[in-house]
PDB file of C-alpha atoms in Angstrom:
ATOM      1  CA  MET A   1     -83.092 -22.075 -12.810  1.00 74.00           C
ATOM      2  CA  HIS A   2     -83.330 -25.296 -12.624  1.00 81.00           C
ATOM      3  CA  PRO A   3     -86.392 -26.938 -10.966  1.00 86.00           C
ATOM      4  CA  ASP A   4     -85.620 -30.555 -11.409  1.00 90.00           C
ATOM      5  CA  LEU A   5     -82.461 -29.314  -9.262  1.00 89.00           C
ATOM      6  CA  ASP A   6     -83.185 -30.183  -5.425  1.00 89.00           C
ATOM      7  CA  THR A   7     -81.332 -27.594  -3.198  1.00 86.00           C
ATOM      8  CA  GLY A   8     -82.565 -29.152  -0.017  1.00 90.00           C
ATOM      9  CA  PRO A   9     -78.296 -29.605   0.901  1.00 89.00           C
ATOM     10  CA  MET A  10     -77.046 -26.235  -0.436  1.00 91.00           C
ATOM     11  CA  GLU A  11     -79.862 -24.728   2.008  1.00 92.00           C
ATOM     12  CA  VAL A  12     -78.782 -27.358   5.127  1.00 92.00           C
ATOM     13  CA  ILE A  13     -74.909 -26.358   4.186  1.00 92.00           C
ATOM     14  CA  GLY A  14     -76.080 -22.483   3.872  1.00 94.00           C
ATOM     15  CA  ARG A  15     -77.601 -21.986   6.883  1.00 93.00           C
ATOM     16  CA  VAL A  16     -74.641 -24.305   8.714  1.00 92.00           C
ATOM     17  CA  ASN A  17     -72.033 -21.779   7.722  1.00 92.00           C
ATOM     18  CA  ARG A  18     -74.706 -18.804   8.490  1.00 93.00           C
ATOM     19  CA  CYS A  19     -75.080 -20.370  11.885  1.00 90.00           C
ATOM     20  CA  ALA A  20     -71.213 -20.514  11.994  1.00 87.00           C
ATOM     21  CA  ALA A  21     -70.162 -17.030  10.855  1.00 85.00           C
ATOM     22  CA  LEU A  22     -72.629 -15.331  12.594  1.00 85.00           C
ATOM     23  CA  LEU A  23     -71.364 -17.404  15.623  1.00 81.00           C
ATOM     24  CA  GLN A  24     -67.863 -16.119  14.880  1.00 76.00           C
ATOM     25  CA  GLN A  25     -68.448 -12.669  14.311  1.00 71.00           C
ATOM     26  CA  ALA A  26     -69.805 -12.877  17.536  1.00 70.00           C
ATOM     27  CA  GLU A  27     -66.508 -14.320  18.982  1.00 65.00           C
ATOM     28  CA  ASP A  28     -68.232 -15.638  22.372  1.00 71.00           C
ATOM     29  CA  ALA A  29     -68.376 -12.324  24.085  1.00 78.00           C
ATOM     30  CA  PRO A  30     -66.966 -14.141  27.329  1.00 85.00           C
ATOM     31  CA  LEU A  31     -63.876 -15.376  26.191  1.00 87.00           C
ATOM     32  CA  ARG A  32     -62.863 -12.607  24.234  1.00 85.00           C
ATOM     33  CA  ARG A  33     -63.168 -10.337  27.303  1.00 87.00           C
ATOM     34  CA  ALA A  34     -60.371 -12.975  28.728  1.00 89.00           C
ATOM     35  CA  GLY A  35     -58.339 -12.754  25.892  1.00 90.00           C
ATOM     36  CA  LEU A  36     -59.143 -16.386  24.454  1.00 92.00           C
ATOM     37  CA  SER A  37     -60.270 -17.776  21.509  1.00 90.00           C
ATOM     38  CA  ARG A  38     -62.150 -20.560  21.304  1.00 88.00           C
ATOM     39  CA  ALA A  39     -59.827 -22.823  19.880  1.00 91.00           C
ATOM     40  CA  GLU A  40     -57.616 -21.594  23.043  1.00 95.00           C
ATOM     41  CA  PHE A  41     -60.649 -22.047  25.534  1.00 94.00           C
ATOM     42  CA  ASP A  42     -61.969 -25.947  24.094  1.00 93.00           C
ATOM     43  CA  LEU A  43     -57.882 -26.245  24.574  1.00 96.00           C
ATOM     44  CA  LEU A  44     -57.806 -25.760  28.260  1.00 97.00           C
ATOM     45  CA  GLY A  45     -61.318 -27.096  28.777  1.00 95.00           C
ATOM     46  CA  ALA A  46     -59.910 -30.827  27.266  1.00 95.00           C
ATOM     47  CA  LEU A  47     -57.035 -30.320  30.622  1.00 97.00           C
ATOM     48  CA  ARG A  48     -59.471 -29.794  32.649  1.00 96.00           C
ATOM     49  CA  ARG A  49     -62.318 -31.947  31.874  1.00 93.00           C
ATOM     50  CA  THR A  50     -60.033 -34.963  31.715  1.00 92.00           C
ATOM     51  CA  GLY A  51     -58.067 -33.354  35.048  1.00 90.00           C
ATOM     52  CA  HIS A  52     -54.538 -34.573  33.936  1.00 92.00           C
ATOM     53  CA  GLU A  53     -51.301 -34.466  31.689  1.00 93.00           C
ATOM     54  CA  LEU A  54     -52.522 -34.888  27.947  1.00 94.00           C
ATOM     55  CA  THR A  55     -49.576 -35.167  25.105  1.00 92.00           C
ATOM     56  CA  PRO A  56     -50.232 -33.043  21.900  1.00 92.00           C
ATOM     57  CA  GLY A  57     -52.364 -36.175  20.001  1.00 90.00           C
ATOM     58  CA  GLU A  58     -54.590 -36.816  22.802  1.00 93.00           C
ATOM     59  CA  LEU A  59     -55.166 -32.845  22.996  1.00 94.00           C
ATOM     60  CA  ALA A  60     -55.725 -32.973  19.272  1.00 91.00           C
ATOM     61  CA  ARG A  61     -58.360 -35.764  19.562  1.00 89.00           C
ATOM     62  CA  GLU A  62     -60.173 -34.093  21.959  1.00 89.00           C
ATOM     63  CA  THR A  63     -60.720 -31.163  20.505  1.00 89.00           C
ATOM     64  CA  PHE A  64     -60.963 -31.829  16.474  1.00 82.00           C
ATOM     65  CA  SER A  65     -58.147 -29.350  16.228  1.00 86.00           C
ATOM     66  CA  SER A  66     -54.895 -30.477  13.914  1.00 88.00           C
ATOM     67  CA  GLY A  67     -51.144 -31.376  15.627  1.00 87.00           C
ATOM     68  CA  ALA A  68     -49.926 -28.171  14.074  1.00 91.00           C
ATOM     69  CA  ALA A  69     -52.976 -26.029  15.528  1.00 92.00           C
ATOM     70  CA  VAL A  70     -51.904 -27.738  18.741  1.00 94.00           C
ATOM     71  CA  THR A  71     -49.279 -27.127  19.061  1.00 93.00           C
ATOM     72  CA  LYS A  72     -49.778 -23.659  17.945  1.00 95.00           C
ATOM     73  CA  ARG A  73     -52.190 -23.076  20.646  1.00 96.00           C
ATOM     74  CA  VAL A  74     -49.781 -25.115  23.140  1.00 95.00           C
ATOM     75  CA  LYS A  75     -46.813 -22.549  22.369  1.00 95.00           C
ATOM     76  CA  GLN A  76     -49.134 -19.140  22.827  1.00 96.00           C
ATOM     77  CA  LEU A  77     -50.797 -20.621  26.395  1.00 97.00           C
ATOM     78  CA  THR A  78     -47.269 -21.626  27.925  1.00 96.00           C
ATOM     79  CA  GLU A  79     -45.960 -17.751  26.836  1.00 97.00           C
ATOM     80  CA  ARG A  80     -49.059 -16.584  29.287  1.00 96.00           C
ATOM     81  CA  GLY A  81     -49.013 -19.448  31.708  1.00 97.00           C
ATOM     82  CA  LEU A  82     -51.965 -21.090  31.276  1.00 97.00           C
ATOM     83  CA  VAL A  83     -50.170 -24.281  30.340  1.00 97.00           C
ATOM     84  CA  GLU A  84     -47.002 -25.897  31.222  1.00 96.00           C
ATOM     85  CA  ARG A  85     -44.920 -28.487  28.631  1.00 93.00           C
ATOM     86  CA  ARG A  86     -42.973 -30.731  30.121  1.00 91.00           C
ATOM     87  CA  GLY A  87     -40.569 -33.545  27.811  1.00 85.00           C
ATOM     88  CA  ASP A  88     -41.066 -37.339  28.068  1.00 78.00           C
ATOM     89  CA  THR A  89     -38.518 -38.983  30.181  1.00 81.00           C
ATOM     90  CA  ARG A  90     -38.789 -41.997  28.075  1.00 85.00           C
ATOM     91  CA  ASP A  91     -39.111 -40.724  24.859  1.00 80.00           C
ATOM     92  CA  ARG A  92     -37.863 -36.895  23.934  1.00 79.00           C
ATOM     93  CA  ARG A  93     -40.311 -36.980  21.426  1.00 82.00           C
ATOM     94  CA  VAL A  94     -43.218 -36.554  23.645  1.00 83.00           C
ATOM     95  CA  ALA A  95     -44.496 -33.945  25.315  1.00 89.00           C
ATOM     96  CA  HIS A  96     -47.215 -33.714  28.344  1.00 92.00           C
ATOM     97  CA  VAL A  97     -49.350 -30.456  28.807  1.00 95.00           C
ATOM     98  CA  ARG A  98     -50.347 -29.497  31.754  1.00 96.00           C
ATOM     99  CA  LEU A  99     -53.072 -26.494  32.625  1.00 97.00           C
ATOM    100  CA  THR A 100     -51.058 -24.252  35.641  1.00 97.00           C
ATOM    101  CA  GLU A 101     -52.990 -23.334  38.879  1.00 97.00           C
ATOM    102  CA  GLU A 102     -53.633 -19.692  36.328  1.00 97.00           C
ATOM    103  CA  GLY A 103     -54.745 -21.723  34.010  1.00 97.00           C
ATOM    104  CA  ARG A 104     -57.275 -23.787  36.215  1.00 97.00           C
ATOM    105  CA  ALA A 105     -58.791 -20.258  37.718  1.00 97.00           C
ATOM    106  CA  LEU A 106     -58.990 -19.068  34.185  1.00 96.00           C
ATOM    107  CA  VAL A 107     -61.310 -22.354  32.553  1.00 96.00           C
ATOM    108  CA  ASP A 108     -63.081 -22.763  36.658  1.00 96.00           C
ATOM    109  CA  GLY A 109     -63.787 -18.548  36.704  1.00 95.00           C
ATOM    110  CA  ILE A 110     -64.886 -17.799  32.291  1.00 93.00           C
ATOM    111  CA  LEU A 111     -66.755 -21.526  32.254  1.00 92.00           C
ATOM    112  CA  PRO A 112     -69.930 -19.944  34.134  1.00 93.00           C
ATOM    113  CA  GLU A 113     -70.469 -17.474  32.396  1.00 90.00           C
ATOM    114  CA  GLN A 114     -68.926 -19.054  28.580  1.00 88.00           C
ATOM    115  CA  LEU A 115     -71.940 -21.397  29.545  1.00 88.00           C
ATOM    116  CA  ALA A 116     -75.135 -18.518  30.588  1.00 88.00           C
ATOM    117  CA  TYR A 117     -73.870 -16.730  27.070  1.00 86.00           C
ATOM    118  CA  GLU A 118     -73.916 -20.306  24.967  1.00 86.00           C
ATOM    119  CA  LYS A 119     -77.480 -20.915  26.824  1.00 88.00           C
ATOM    120  CA  ALA A 120     -77.984 -17.743  25.478  1.00 88.00           C
ATOM    121  CA  VAL A 121     -77.749 -18.008  22.000  1.00 87.00           C
ATOM    122  CA  LEU A 122     -79.651 -21.310  21.969  1.00 90.00           C
ATOM    123  CA  SER A 123     -82.413 -19.641  23.783  1.00 93.00           C
ATOM    124  CA  ALA A 124     -84.834 -20.116  20.705  1.00 93.00           C
ATOM    125  CA  LEU A 125     -84.360 -23.461  21.085  1.00 95.00           C
ATOM    126  CA  ASP A 126     -85.969 -25.698  23.432  1.00 96.00           C
ATOM    127  CA  ASP A 127     -83.716 -28.440  25.024  1.00 95.00           C
ATOM    128  CA  ASP A 128     -85.199 -31.147  23.340  1.00 96.00           C
ATOM    129  CA  ARG A 129     -84.460 -28.878  20.063  1.00 96.00           C
ATOM    130  CA  GLN A 130     -81.363 -28.541  21.560  1.00 95.00           C
ATOM    131  CA  GLY A 131     -81.095 -31.811  21.384  1.00 95.00           C
ATOM    132  CA  GLU A 132     -81.805 -32.965  18.171  1.00 96.00           C
ATOM    133  CA  LEU A 133     -80.042 -30.454  16.850  1.00 95.00           C
ATOM    134  CA  SER A 134     -77.251 -31.667  18.520  1.00 92.00           C
ATOM    135  CA  ALA A 135     -77.437 -35.284  17.402  1.00 92.00           C
ATOM    136  CA  LEU A 136     -78.030 -34.571  13.820  1.00 93.00           C
ATOM    137  CA  LEU A 137     -74.807 -32.146  14.180  1.00 90.00           C
ATOM    138  CA  GLY A 138     -73.166 -34.945  15.745  1.00 86.00           C
ATOM    139  CA  GLU A 139     -74.126 -37.560  12.992  1.00 88.00           C
ATOM    140  CA  LEU A 140     -72.484 -35.032  10.502  1.00 88.00           C
ATOM    141  CA  LEU A 141     -69.515 -34.681  12.273  1.00 82.00           C
ATOM    142  CA  SER A 142     -69.077 -38.312  12.361  1.00 81.00           C
ATOM    143  CA  ARG A 143     -69.579 -38.663   9.228  1.00 82.00           C
ATOM    144  CA  LEU A 144     -66.860 -35.474   7.327  1.00 82.00           C
ATOM    145  CA  GLU A 145     -64.500 -36.244   9.744  1.00 72.00           C
ATOM    146  CA  GLY A 146     -61.807 -38.075   7.924  1.00 64.00           C
ATOM    147  CA  HIS A 147     -64.003 -38.689   5.558  1.00 64.00           C
ATOM    148  CA  MET A 148     -64.333 -35.654   3.279  1.00 54.00           C
ATOM    149  CA  GLN A 149     -62.106 -37.264   0.277  1.00 50.00           C
ATOM    150  CA  GLY A 150     -64.440 -39.883   0.021  1.00 55.00           C
ATOM    151  CA  LEU A 151     -66.704 -37.535  -0.461  1.00 56.00           C
ATOM    152  CA  ARG A 152     -65.464 -35.266  -3.382  1.00 53.00           C
ATOM    153  CA  PRO A 153     -66.927 -36.173  -6.547  1.00 51.00           C
TER     154      PRO A 153
END
């Protein structure tokens, strides 16, 4: 309809959105079997990866989530016995979150299966192309995070 307009950006965004929708639809099969959402697994993984307690603010930064989302996930994971919260002795407003033994065992048990699943999802791309895609998406994410206001027309 408008041959004078460059639709390239719509093609890229449309494909990213479609990939995200398909990945969401698949719901990360190993995680689903373990009764975890991707966001919950990311939070558990952040705690496992760092190997120490994190505050909710640190978890938000590690998982690229909002503080409210982290608070909700920590509450759910605490109820399931996968994480523990403890208050800071000096500042009652600060909480520290750590994995329980059950949480650590769950992450360690599901990680190999989740990685195999993700490898299968990306198997259409060789290692070099996966690296290229990861780098390009990383550049896009760093541009978008916190800068969406400046991109609005």
